[in-house]
XYZ file of C-alpha atoms in Angstrom:
250
model
C -13.935 0.730 9.702
C -12.897 4.130 8.395
C -9.868 3.972 6.100
C -8.072 7.134 4.973
C -5.839 7.254 1.891
C -3.074 9.880 2.086
C -1.916 10.866 -1.402
C 1.404 12.693 -0.956
C 4.181 14.219 -3.049
C 7.360 13.100 -1.236
C 10.297 15.494 -1.104
C 13.203 13.667 -2.717
C 15.405 12.088 -0.055
C 14.207 14.414 2.729
C 12.861 12.302 5.595
C 12.160 15.205 7.931
C 10.203 17.142 5.300
C 8.193 14.034 4.434
C 7.380 13.334 8.061
C 6.075 16.899 8.330
C 3.974 16.360 5.203
C 2.551 13.138 6.560
C 1.856 14.758 9.931
C -0.037 17.613 8.274
C -2.042 15.164 6.144
C -3.076 13.096 9.160
C -4.212 16.224 11.003
C -6.147 17.502 7.983
C -7.893 14.168 7.468
C -9.213 13.938 11.012
C -10.134 10.776 12.947
C -9.781 7.447 11.185
C -9.147 3.790 11.986
C -6.365 3.385 9.422
C -4.115 5.877 7.620
C -2.355 4.621 4.478
C 0.746 6.308 3.010
C 2.345 5.665 -0.426
C 5.309 3.482 -1.335
C 8.608 4.848 0.042
C 6.691 7.827 1.415
C 9.636 9.056 3.489
C 12.180 9.290 0.628
C 10.530 8.860 -2.741
C 11.125 5.745 -4.850
C 14.901 5.571 -4.696
C 17.482 3.482 -6.506
C 20.061 4.749 -3.998
C 19.126 2.903 -0.821
C 22.664 3.216 0.468
C 21.932 6.963 0.706
C 18.178 7.192 1.301
C 17.293 4.084 3.314
C 17.121 3.981 7.104
C 18.155 1.484 9.708
C 15.492 -0.032 11.937
C 13.910 1.521 13.835
C 14.415 4.639 11.727
C 12.794 8.054 11.840
C 9.936 7.109 9.527
C 8.986 4.015 11.499
C 9.256 5.867 14.801
C 6.925 8.557 13.485
C 4.446 5.906 12.361
C 4.493 4.331 15.819
C 4.052 7.663 17.609
C 1.254 8.709 15.269
C -0.542 5.402 15.668
C -0.316 5.652 19.457
C -1.477 9.282 19.471
C -4.420 8.850 17.089
C -5.526 5.345 18.040
C -5.392 4.447 14.356
C -3.212 1.972 12.513
C -0.669 3.541 10.133
C 0.597 1.776 7.008
C 3.156 2.650 4.342
C 6.380 1.491 2.710
C 9.912 2.634 3.591
C 13.339 1.843 2.122
C 15.271 0.108 4.911
C 18.651 -1.472 5.531
C 18.099 -5.055 6.658
C 21.306 -6.799 7.679
C 23.624 -6.684 4.684
C 20.922 -5.810 2.131
C 18.112 -3.333 1.481
C 14.361 -3.935 1.489
C 11.286 -2.123 0.226
C 9.416 -2.702 3.482
C 5.683 -2.142 3.923
C 4.907 -1.488 7.600
C 1.547 -1.920 9.301
C 1.740 -0.264 12.731
C -0.898 -0.554 15.465
C -1.527 1.770 18.434
C -0.183 -0.780 20.904
C 3.240 -0.378 19.295
C 3.201 -3.676 17.414
C 4.686 -3.627 13.922
C 4.023 -6.120 11.133
C 5.797 -5.814 7.809
C 5.807 -7.175 4.290
C 8.893 -6.979 2.054
C 8.004 -6.306 -1.599
C 8.119 -9.587 -3.498
C 7.984 -8.507 -7.151
C 10.833 -6.068 -7.624
C 10.484 -3.814 -10.663
C 13.250 -5.156 -12.883
C 12.374 -2.654 -15.635
C 13.789 0.124 -13.430
C 16.548 -2.003 -11.889
C 14.948 -2.284 -8.456
C 16.132 -5.888 -8.256
C 19.723 -4.655 -8.467
C 19.369 -2.568 -5.314
C 16.861 -4.397 -3.105
C 16.331 -7.917 -1.852
C 12.911 -9.421 -2.579
C 10.703 -10.737 0.180
C 9.140 -14.191 -0.157
C 6.416 -14.171 2.492
C 2.811 -13.119 2.003
C 1.425 -11.149 4.920
C -2.087 -10.835 6.292
C -2.796 -8.435 9.155
C -5.988 -8.219 11.219
C -7.163 -4.874 12.563
C -10.521 -4.189 14.188
C -12.050 -7.311 12.697
C -10.865 -6.620 9.137
C -8.222 -8.787 7.447
C -5.678 -7.035 5.223
C -3.286 -8.448 2.603
C -0.298 -6.166 2.019
C 1.270 -5.674 -1.421
C 3.552 -3.048 -2.972
C 3.170 -1.446 -6.412
C 4.439 -3.951 -9.039
C 2.929 -6.831 -7.015
C -0.446 -5.610 -8.299
C 0.308 -7.042 -11.740
C 0.554 -10.627 -10.459
C -2.847 -12.182 -9.710
C -1.495 -15.458 -8.350
C 0.504 -13.615 -5.679
C -2.586 -11.560 -4.813
C -4.944 -14.555 -4.808
C -7.533 -14.471 -2.050
C -7.653 -17.888 -0.428
C -10.489 -16.803 1.821
C -7.931 -15.230 4.140
C -8.377 -11.481 3.602
C -11.006 -8.778 3.114
C -8.929 -5.820 1.910
C -6.042 -5.871 -0.543
C -3.889 -2.970 0.640
C -1.546 -1.617 -2.023
C 0.968 1.240 -1.775
C 2.705 2.467 -4.899
C 4.928 4.802 -6.884
C 3.134 4.128 -10.176
C 4.037 6.551 -13.022
C 1.383 8.440 -14.971
C 2.371 6.796 -18.278
C 0.873 3.554 -16.941
C -2.103 5.127 -15.152
C -4.673 3.290 -17.284
C -3.140 -0.063 -16.314
C -3.207 1.005 -12.641
C -6.926 1.763 -12.715
C -7.741 -1.426 -14.618
C -5.711 -3.684 -12.334
C -7.268 -2.227 -9.175
C -10.728 -3.146 -10.427
C -9.604 -6.572 -11.642
C -8.000 -7.514 -8.328
C -11.141 -6.394 -6.443
C -13.553 -8.361 -8.646
C -11.550 -11.584 -8.907
C -10.789 -11.680 -5.168
C -14.195 -10.464 -3.938
C -12.509 -7.904 -1.732
C -11.959 -4.225 -1.226
C -8.840 -2.854 -2.875
C -7.328 0.168 -1.144
C -4.518 1.614 -3.251
C -2.423 4.681 -2.402
C -0.134 6.103 -5.065
C 2.090 9.178 -4.866
C 1.838 12.371 -6.929
C 4.458 14.812 -8.237
C 7.883 14.179 -9.708
C 11.110 12.418 -8.874
C 14.330 12.386 -10.937
C 12.871 9.916 -13.472
C 9.055 9.910 -13.420
C 5.850 11.922 -13.076
C 3.009 10.610 -10.931
C -0.687 11.532 -10.884
C -1.711 9.463 -7.866
C -5.188 8.197 -8.746
C -5.369 6.680 -5.271
C -8.681 4.912 -4.799
C -10.762 2.422 -2.860
C -12.620 -0.156 -4.955
C -15.318 -2.472 -3.640
C -15.816 -6.165 -4.452
C -18.099 -5.300 -7.384
C -15.317 -3.255 -8.994
C -16.932 0.072 -8.118
C -14.926 3.079 -6.945
C -16.186 4.020 -3.485
C -13.653 6.765 -2.767
C -10.807 8.438 -4.665
C -8.302 11.253 -4.365
C -8.139 14.055 -6.916
C -5.777 13.113 -9.719
C -2.482 15.006 -9.737
C -2.966 16.673 -6.343
C -1.833 16.011 -2.810
C -4.772 15.251 -0.568
C -6.755 12.512 1.086
C -9.985 10.581 0.831
C -11.778 8.276 3.257
C -14.466 5.620 3.225
C -16.203 3.180 5.566
C -15.947 -0.541 4.906
C -19.196 -2.527 4.843
C -18.102 -5.897 6.159
C -21.655 -7.205 6.555
C -22.385 -6.376 2.936
C -19.113 -7.985 1.811
C -19.890 -11.185 3.724
C -23.391 -11.323 2.245
C -22.071 -10.873 -1.295
C -19.495 -13.638 -0.827
C -22.172 -15.944 0.608
C -24.704 -15.343 -2.175
C -22.124 -15.452 -4.982
C -19.359 -17.779 -3.698
C -16.799 -17.291 -6.456
C -13.825 -17.927 -4.167
C -14.965 -21.503 -3.519
C -14.438 -22.304 -7.190
C -10.941 -20.843 -7.443
C -8.136 -22.975 -8.857
C -6.039 -24.624 -6.153
C -2.669 -23.223 -7.126
């Protein structure tokens, strides 16, 4: 499977401009099986969901569905949404047949006050696409290994983020740790640029089960990178070195 990471610099609160950016990035990247966008790609990471969120189905989700149908690829990324009487940081995984699965961010970033504006989700989500099993997480979730624990139920840990540059070293370390301990690929897409409070350098990357970087975007720049999963090789590694069988049952 070809997976393409789209490292973008969202225009603050401008959905139409961000859709145009995403559209241009998809066209520049060319054919793929999965396109992955950053956390809150359509608005930037906002603490004003009453202003910058969208109802469902909103413009961002509709664009994801149309793009998936047009390209034949799945499209994934997080959007701030109004859900009933609350707001969610919702990670969509959209398939070409129009089906939409979603994961609501579980670990809200209390340090920035995200928990005061959004409702946490409590359900893990695995999605299958073209024979590959994905676990969806959002940004801060990456710091919590128990939540990310592979119970033999996924092949790729798919993470979207708005992770500031001041914690870039932790980002890179945690990506490798999650890949090694879960014997999986980690595909992590982070934004670049600035918002009203932070600077971001992206450092979006794909890491294999050995902890090796197999593809990465240029730090500090908008752009994309792609790679092909090796599911046969992953299965062989897990069979020869069955670490997951010895995991704690928690």
